[in-house]
Steps between C-alpha positions, in 0.01 A plus 500: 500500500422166451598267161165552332555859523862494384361352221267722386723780541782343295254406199397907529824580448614261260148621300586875549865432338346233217666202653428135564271432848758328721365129528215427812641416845576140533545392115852414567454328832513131398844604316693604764406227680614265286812683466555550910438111490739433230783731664385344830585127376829604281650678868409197701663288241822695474507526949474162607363460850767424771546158578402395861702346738400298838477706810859408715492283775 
């Protein structure tokens, strides 16, 4: 079953039961990404990269 599919089955339901349509695939997309970006930064902030040192010899 693909997502379109999944969709249409869940707004069925959610009509049969007299409940909201869950939102289209994809409305929430730009969202998360922000928020994977802003977790992202905050991690890489708090773990500092190691610093390098010369190769002996």
């Amino acid at each position: 079953m693909d997502i379109v599919q999944q969709q249409i089955l869940d707004s069925y339901r959610a009509a049969q039961h007299g409940e909201a349509p869950p939102p289209p695939p994809g409305r929430h997309d730009r969202e998360v990404l922000r928020e994977l970006r802003g977790r992202l930064r905050a991690w890489a902030a708090a773990h500092p990269p190691p610093e390098r040192r010369p190769p002996p010899g």
